[in-house]
């Protein structure tokens, strides 16, 4: 696609429920990243996929968080048993090695609110 | 691990004036890149400018330029002729060791005043 697409754009969920956030990267971008941005804060790295390599999960805050990337394209971030502190904007980005000087292209994010 | 420090939580600038947003970093890599992003109130992250550590000249992109001082490990963003639309959060970022993923600073909120 022309850009990185994330869905849903907004999600309100009850504490304890599971949520799935979707990211559709730019076609041909081999790298995909998930970040979290709490209100008024910077970006916190969560997880990174590069091609067929094992993902870098070093930023996941707890075992309630997981992500997968199917077929080297679409990625799903899953948060189980959501807590109020999970409320944040979840940003997905993708990049290409050939365009590494342009950094990442970000999606518009999913705003998650846990009530 | 790499670290980015942006010491200015908020900045104000008069329209049409120039403004400098500070960024210092800590890295053990010999070769690295530095990135600046803009985040308007709408929330999207917009890539602005890139500086390679071995680039001999400071990067420029339109009204954006970098004051890159490698020895001091600083990469300050200069915005010339500020416009009202420049009001946004600005983030400096550097790849983590091994070239990915990007580590972001806490950002500077720039407000342009008419």
PDB file of N, CA, C and O in Angstrom, chain A residues 33 35 37 40-45 48 50 56 58 89 91 95 97 100-108 111, chain B residues 35 37 39 41-47 49-50 61 89 91 95-96 99-107 109:
ATOM      1  N   UNK A  33       7.999  -2.468  13.010  1.00  0.00           N
ATOM      2  CA  UNK A  33       8.247  -2.112  14.407  1.00  0.00           C
ATOM      3  C   UNK A  33       6.924  -1.751  15.075  1.00  0.00           C
ATOM      4  O   UNK A  33       6.057  -1.122  14.455  1.00  0.00           O
ATOM      5  N   UNK A  35       5.716   0.446  18.487  1.00  0.00           N
ATOM      6  CA  UNK A  35       6.067   1.349  19.569  1.00  0.00           C
ATOM      7  C   UNK A  35       4.794   1.693  20.343  1.00  0.00           C
ATOM      8  O   UNK A  35       3.685   1.603  19.815  1.00  0.00           O
ATOM      9  N   UNK A  37       3.182   4.883  22.815  1.00  0.00           N
ATOM     10  CA  UNK A  37       3.364   6.273  23.238  1.00  0.00           C
ATOM     11  C   UNK A  37       2.262   6.610  24.232  1.00  0.00           C
ATOM     12  O   UNK A  37       1.100   6.748  23.852  1.00  0.00           O
ATOM     13  N   UNK A  40       1.602  12.351  26.221  1.00  0.00           N
ATOM     14  CA  UNK A  40       2.637  13.350  26.451  1.00  0.00           C
ATOM     15  C   UNK A  40       4.045  12.805  26.575  1.00  0.00           C
ATOM     16  O   UNK A  40       4.954  13.541  26.952  1.00  0.00           O
ATOM     17  N   UNK A  41       4.226  11.539  26.242  1.00  0.00           N
ATOM     18  CA  UNK A  41       5.537  10.925  26.403  1.00  0.00           C
ATOM     19  C   UNK A  41       6.186  10.625  25.049  1.00  0.00           C
ATOM     20  O   UNK A  41       5.574  10.806  23.989  1.00  0.00           O
ATOM     21  N   UNK A  42       7.418  10.158  25.113  1.00  0.00           N
ATOM     22  CA  UNK A  42       8.118   9.732  23.903  1.00  0.00           C
ATOM     23  C   UNK A  42       7.676   8.347  23.482  1.00  0.00           C
ATOM     24  O   UNK A  42       6.735   7.775  24.026  1.00  0.00           O
ATOM     25  N   UNK A  43       8.363   7.809  22.499  1.00  0.00           N
ATOM     26  CA  UNK A  43       8.015   6.503  21.964  1.00  0.00           C
ATOM     27  C   UNK A  43       8.813   5.414  22.673  1.00  0.00           C
ATOM     28  O   UNK A  43      10.036   5.498  22.783  1.00  0.00           O
ATOM     29  N   UNK A  44       8.084   4.399  23.103  1.00  0.00           N
ATOM     30  CA  UNK A  44       8.685   3.255  23.788  1.00  0.00           C
ATOM     31  C   UNK A  44       8.675   2.065  22.840  1.00  0.00           C
ATOM     32  O   UNK A  44       7.620   1.629  22.383  1.00  0.00           O
ATOM     33  N   UNK A  45       9.846   1.534  22.538  1.00  0.00           N
ATOM     34  CA  UNK A  45       9.962   0.391  21.640  1.00  0.00           C
ATOM     35  C   UNK A  45       9.348  -0.849  22.264  1.00  0.00           C
ATOM     36  O   UNK A  45       9.548  -1.127  23.454  1.00  0.00           O
ATOM     37  N   UNK A  48      10.220  -5.788  17.239  1.00  0.00           N
ATOM     38  CA  UNK A  48      10.758  -5.513  15.906  1.00  0.00           C
ATOM     39  C   UNK A  48      10.867  -6.810  15.123  1.00  0.00           C
ATOM     40  O   UNK A  48      11.379  -7.808  15.639  1.00  0.00           O
ATOM     41  N   UNK A  50      12.284  -8.381  11.408  1.00  0.00           N
ATOM     42  CA  UNK A  50      13.118  -8.150  10.232  1.00  0.00           C
ATOM     43  C   UNK A  50      13.106  -9.414   9.389  1.00  0.00           C
ATOM     44  O   UNK A  50      13.686 -10.430   9.773  1.00  0.00           O
ATOM     45  N   UNK A  56      12.757  -9.310  17.606  1.00  0.00           N
ATOM     46  CA  UNK A  56      13.378  -8.722  18.794  1.00  0.00           C
ATOM     47  C   UNK A  56      12.249  -8.302  19.723  1.00  0.00           C
ATOM     48  O   UNK A  56      11.597  -7.295  19.494  1.00  0.00           O
ATOM     49  N   UNK A  58      12.580  -7.518  22.928  1.00  0.00           N
ATOM     50  CA  UNK A  58      13.189  -6.993  24.148  1.00  0.00           C
ATOM     51  C   UNK A  58      12.407  -5.849  24.790  1.00  0.00           C
ATOM     52  O   UNK A  58      12.595  -5.567  25.968  1.00  0.00           O
ATOM     53  N   UNK A  89      -1.214   5.214  22.838  1.00  0.00           N
ATOM     54  CA  UNK A  89      -1.279   5.096  21.375  1.00  0.00           C
ATOM     55  C   UNK A  89      -0.217   4.097  20.948  1.00  0.00           C
ATOM     56  O   UNK A  89       0.949   4.213  21.326  1.00  0.00           O
ATOM     57  N   UNK A  91       1.856   2.638  17.988  1.00  0.00           N
ATOM     58  CA  UNK A  91       2.301   3.035  16.659  1.00  0.00           C
ATOM     59  C   UNK A  91       3.065   1.897  15.995  1.00  0.00           C
ATOM     60  O   UNK A  91       3.900   1.250  16.625  1.00  0.00           O
ATOM     61  N   UNK A  95      10.124  -0.178   7.514  1.00  0.00           N
ATOM     62  CA  UNK A  95      11.273   0.431   6.851  1.00  0.00           C
ATOM     63  C   UNK A  95      11.892  -0.544   5.870  1.00  0.00           C
ATOM     64  O   UNK A  95      11.665  -1.759   5.927  1.00  0.00           O
ATOM     65  N   UNK A  97      15.704  -1.514   4.005  1.00  0.00           N
ATOM     66  CA  UNK A  97      17.154  -1.323   4.103  1.00  0.00           C
ATOM     67  C   UNK A  97      17.651  -0.361   3.023  1.00  0.00           C
ATOM     68  O   UNK A  97      18.546   0.428   3.250  1.00  0.00           O
ATOM     69  N   UNK A 100      17.261   3.277   4.146  1.00  0.00           N
ATOM     70  CA  UNK A 100      17.517   3.399   5.582  1.00  0.00           C
ATOM     71  C   UNK A 100      17.739   4.836   6.009  1.00  0.00           C
ATOM     72  O   UNK A 100      17.495   5.186   7.156  1.00  0.00           O
ATOM     73  N   UNK A 101      18.177   5.688   5.082  1.00  0.00           N
ATOM     74  CA  UNK A 101      18.395   7.080   5.451  1.00  0.00           C
ATOM     75  C   UNK A 101      17.091   7.853   5.640  1.00  0.00           C
ATOM     76  O   UNK A 101      17.114   9.002   6.074  1.00  0.00           O
ATOM     77  N   UNK A 102      15.972   7.236   5.299  1.00  0.00           N
ATOM     78  CA  UNK A 102      14.689   7.897   5.478  1.00  0.00           C
ATOM     79  C   UNK A 102      13.980   7.427   6.731  1.00  0.00           C
ATOM     80  O   UNK A 102      12.837   7.769   6.974  1.00  0.00           O
ATOM     81  N   UNK A 103      14.677   6.632   7.523  1.00  0.00           N
ATOM     82  CA  UNK A 103      14.086   6.215   8.776  1.00  0.00           C
ATOM     83  C   UNK A 103      12.881   5.335   8.554  1.00  0.00           C
ATOM     84  O   UNK A 103      12.823   4.553   7.612  1.00  0.00           O
ATOM     85  N   UNK A 104      11.937   5.483   9.425  1.00  0.00           N
ATOM     86  CA  UNK A 104      10.753   4.657   9.384  1.00  0.00           C
ATOM     87  C   UNK A 104       9.566   5.445   8.852  1.00  0.00           C
ATOM     88  O   UNK A 104       9.485   6.662   9.038  1.00  0.00           O
ATOM     89  N   UNK A 105       8.623   4.704   8.247  1.00  0.00           N
ATOM     90  CA  UNK A 105       7.329   5.291   7.921  1.00  0.00           C
ATOM     91  C   UNK A 105       6.333   4.776   8.949  1.00  0.00           C
ATOM     92  O   UNK A 105       6.179   3.557   9.110  1.00  0.00           O
ATOM     93  N   UNK A 106       5.697   5.705   9.623  1.00  0.00           N
ATOM     94  CA  UNK A 106       4.770   5.339  10.698  1.00  0.00           C
ATOM     95  C   UNK A 106       3.330   5.330  10.216  1.00  0.00           C
ATOM     96  O   UNK A 106       2.947   6.105   9.322  1.00  0.00           O
ATOM     97  N   UNK A 107       2.558   4.482  10.840  1.00  0.00           N
ATOM     98  CA  UNK A 107       1.114   4.537  10.681  1.00  0.00           C
ATOM     99  C   UNK A 107       0.537   5.618  11.577  1.00  0.00           C
ATOM    100  O   UNK A 107       1.260   6.275  12.332  1.00  0.00           O
ATOM    101  N   UNK A 108      -0.767   5.795  11.495  1.00  0.00           N
ATOM    102  CA  UNK A 108      -1.450   6.830  12.288  1.00  0.00           C
ATOM    103  C   UNK A 108      -1.717   6.397  13.716  1.00  0.00           C
ATOM    104  O   UNK A 108      -2.143   7.216  14.536  1.00  0.00           O
ATOM    105  N   UNK A 111      -5.303   4.264  19.115  1.00  0.00           N
ATOM    106  CA  UNK A 111      -5.443   4.801  20.471  1.00  0.00           C
ATOM    107  C   UNK A 111      -6.240   3.808  21.295  1.00  0.00           C
ATOM    108  O   UNK A 111      -7.425   3.571  21.018  1.00  0.00           O
TER     109      UNK A 111
ATOM    110  N   UNK B  35      18.133  10.884  13.330  1.00  0.00           N
ATOM    111  CA  UNK B  35      16.879  11.209  12.671  1.00  0.00           C
ATOM    112  C   UNK B  35      16.095  12.213  13.514  1.00  0.00           C
ATOM    113  O   UNK B  35      16.133  12.169  14.743  1.00  0.00           O
ATOM    114  N   UNK B  37      12.048  13.629  13.796  1.00  0.00           N
ATOM    115  CA  UNK B  37      10.654  13.442  13.397  1.00  0.00           C
ATOM    116  C   UNK B  37       9.812  14.555  13.982  1.00  0.00           C
ATOM    117  O   UNK B  37      10.103  15.078  15.056  1.00  0.00           O
ATOM    118  N   UNK B  39       5.808  15.430  15.138  1.00  0.00           N
ATOM    119  CA  UNK B  39       4.519  14.830  15.449  1.00  0.00           C
ATOM    120  C   UNK B  39       3.502  15.932  15.733  1.00  0.00           C
ATOM    121  O   UNK B  39       3.459  16.487  16.839  1.00  0.00           O
ATOM    122  N   UNK B  41      -0.344  17.607  16.292  1.00  0.00           N
ATOM    123  CA  UNK B  41      -1.382  17.206  17.238  1.00  0.00           C
ATOM    124  C   UNK B  41      -2.234  16.058  16.702  1.00  0.00           C
ATOM    125  O   UNK B  41      -2.863  15.332  17.478  1.00  0.00           O
ATOM    126  N   UNK B  42      -2.240  15.856  15.403  1.00  0.00           N
ATOM    127  CA  UNK B  42      -2.994  14.753  14.809  1.00  0.00           C
ATOM    128  C   UNK B  42      -2.364  13.402  15.109  1.00  0.00           C
ATOM    129  O   UNK B  42      -3.016  12.367  14.951  1.00  0.00           O
ATOM    130  N   UNK B  43      -1.102  13.402  15.527  1.00  0.00           N
ATOM    131  CA  UNK B  43      -0.502  12.175  16.028  1.00  0.00           C
ATOM    132  C   UNK B  43       0.445  11.439  15.108  1.00  0.00           C
ATOM    133  O   UNK B  43       1.210  10.596  15.571  1.00  0.00           O
ATOM    134  N   UNK B  44       0.400  11.718  13.804  1.00  0.00           N
ATOM    135  CA  UNK B  44       1.295  10.952  12.939  1.00  0.00           C
ATOM    136  C   UNK B  44       2.741  11.391  13.109  1.00  0.00           C
ATOM    137  O   UNK B  44       3.019  12.530  13.443  1.00  0.00           O
ATOM    138  N   UNK B  45       3.662  10.484  12.905  1.00  0.00           N
ATOM    139  CA  UNK B  45       5.094  10.770  12.992  1.00  0.00           C
ATOM    140  C   UNK B  45       5.615  11.030  11.574  1.00  0.00           C
ATOM    141  O   UNK B  45       5.495  10.174  10.701  1.00  0.00           O
ATOM    142  N   UNK B  46       6.187  12.210  11.365  1.00  0.00           N
ATOM    143  CA  UNK B  46       6.633  12.619  10.042  1.00  0.00           C
ATOM    144  C   UNK B  46       8.154  12.737  10.047  1.00  0.00           C
ATOM    145  O   UNK B  46       8.725  13.519  10.823  1.00  0.00           O
ATOM    146  N   UNK B  47       8.811  11.988   9.171  1.00  0.00           N
ATOM    147  CA  UNK B  47      10.263  12.065   9.054  1.00  0.00           C
ATOM    148  C   UNK B  47      10.656  13.435   8.492  1.00  0.00           C
ATOM    149  O   UNK B  47      10.086  13.906   7.509  1.00  0.00           O
ATOM    150  N   UNK B  49      14.455  14.770   8.708  1.00  0.00           N
ATOM    151  CA  UNK B  49      15.828  14.939   8.245  1.00  0.00           C
ATOM    152  C   UNK B  49      16.698  13.851   8.851  1.00  0.00           C
ATOM    153  O   UNK B  49      16.421  13.347   9.946  1.00  0.00           O
ATOM    154  N   UNK B  50      17.749  13.507   8.115  1.00  0.00           N
ATOM    155  CA  UNK B  50      18.684  12.458   8.526  1.00  0.00           C
ATOM    156  C   UNK B  50      20.115  12.980   8.443  1.00  0.00           C
ATOM    157  O   UNK B  50      20.464  13.714   7.500  1.00  0.00           O
ATOM    158  N   UNK B  61      17.258  20.130   4.690  1.00  0.00           N
ATOM    159  CA  UNK B  61      16.060  19.753   3.943  1.00  0.00           C
ATOM    160  C   UNK B  61      15.104  20.936   4.010  1.00  0.00           C
ATOM    161  O   UNK B  61      14.383  21.116   4.988  1.00  0.00           O
ATOM    162  N   UNK B  89       5.241  18.393  18.295  1.00  0.00           N
ATOM    163  CA  UNK B  89       6.300  17.742  19.064  1.00  0.00           C
ATOM    164  C   UNK B  89       7.396  17.341  18.092  1.00  0.00           C
ATOM    165  O   UNK B  89       7.114  16.897  16.971  1.00  0.00           O
ATOM    166  N   UNK B  91      10.911  14.980  17.768  1.00  0.00           N
ATOM    167  CA  UNK B  91      11.667  13.901  18.378  1.00  0.00           C
ATOM    168  C   UNK B  91      12.966  13.653  17.625  1.00  0.00           C
ATOM    169  O   UNK B  91      12.982  13.587  16.397  1.00  0.00           O
ATOM    170  N   UNK B  95      19.491   4.892  15.919  1.00  0.00           N
ATOM    171  CA  UNK B  95      19.317   3.442  15.964  1.00  0.00           C
ATOM    172  C   UNK B  95      20.000   2.856  17.169  1.00  0.00           C
ATOM    173  O   UNK B  95      21.065   3.314  17.601  1.00  0.00           O
ATOM    174  N   UNK B  96      19.378   1.813  17.717  1.00  0.00           N
ATOM    175  CA  UNK B  96      20.001   1.091  18.812  1.00  0.00           C
ATOM    176  C   UNK B  96      21.242   0.375  18.277  1.00  0.00           C
ATOM    177  O   UNK B  96      21.438   0.271  17.078  1.00  0.00           O
ATOM    178  N   UNK B  99      22.165  -1.170  14.728  1.00  0.00           N
ATOM    179  CA  UNK B  99      21.475  -0.427  13.679  1.00  0.00           C
ATOM    180  C   UNK B  99      19.964  -0.356  13.772  1.00  0.00           C
ATOM    181  O   UNK B  99      19.345   0.380  13.039  1.00  0.00           O
ATOM    182  N   UNK B 100      19.341  -1.114  14.615  1.00  0.00           N
ATOM    183  CA  UNK B 100      17.891  -1.004  14.808  1.00  0.00           C
ATOM    184  C   UNK B 100      17.552  -1.482  16.197  1.00  0.00           C
ATOM    185  O   UNK B 100      18.297  -2.281  16.753  1.00  0.00           O
ATOM    186  N   UNK B 101      16.404  -1.180  16.752  1.00  0.00           N
ATOM    187  CA  UNK B 101      15.431  -0.207  16.266  1.00  0.00           C
ATOM    188  C   UNK B 101      15.781   1.198  16.740  1.00  0.00           C
ATOM    189  O   UNK B 101      16.698   1.383  17.533  1.00  0.00           O
ATOM    190  N   UNK B 102      15.062   2.186  16.253  1.00  0.00           N
ATOM    191  CA  UNK B 102      15.307   3.562  16.647  1.00  0.00           C
ATOM    192  C   UNK B 102      14.948   3.769  18.112  1.00  0.00           C
ATOM    193  O   UNK B 102      13.922   3.288  18.597  1.00  0.00           O
ATOM    194  N   UNK B 103      15.833   4.508  18.791  1.00  0.00           N
ATOM    195  CA  UNK B 103      15.581   4.933  20.164  1.00  0.00           C
ATOM    196  C   UNK B 103      15.248   6.421  20.102  1.00  0.00           C
ATOM    197  O   UNK B 103      15.997   7.203  19.510  1.00  0.00           O
ATOM    198  N   UNK B 104      14.135   6.807  20.704  1.00  0.00           N
ATOM    199  CA  UNK B 104      13.660   8.183  20.623  1.00  0.00           C
ATOM    200  C   UNK B 104      13.909   8.940  21.925  1.00  0.00           C
ATOM    201  O   UNK B 104      13.868   8.353  23.013  1.00  0.00           O
ATOM    202  N   UNK B 105      14.134  10.239  21.774  1.00  0.00           N
ATOM    203  CA  UNK B 105      14.150  11.108  22.935  1.00  0.00           C
ATOM    204  C   UNK B 105      12.732  11.379  23.409  1.00  0.00           C
ATOM    205  O   UNK B 105      11.757  10.930  22.794  1.00  0.00           O
ATOM    206  N   UNK B 106      12.609  12.139  24.495  1.00  0.00           N
ATOM    207  CA  UNK B 106      11.293  12.427  25.062  1.00  0.00           C
ATOM    208  C   UNK B 106      10.565  13.525  24.305  1.00  0.00           C
ATOM    209  O   UNK B 106       9.382  13.763  24.540  1.00  0.00           O
ATOM    210  N   UNK B 107      11.288  14.206  23.424  1.00  0.00           N
ATOM    211  CA  UNK B 107      10.635  15.185  22.579  1.00  0.00           C
ATOM    212  C   UNK B 107      10.658  16.595  23.119  1.00  0.00           C
ATOM    213  O   UNK B 107      10.846  16.833  24.319  1.00  0.00           O
ATOM    214  N   UNK B 109       8.223  20.116  22.673  1.00  0.00           N
ATOM    215  CA  UNK B 109       6.998  20.684  22.105  1.00  0.00           C
ATOM    216  C   UNK B 109       7.285  22.111  21.667  1.00  0.00           C
ATOM    217  O   UNK B 109       7.621  22.972  22.479  1.00  0.00           O
TER     218      UNK B 109
END
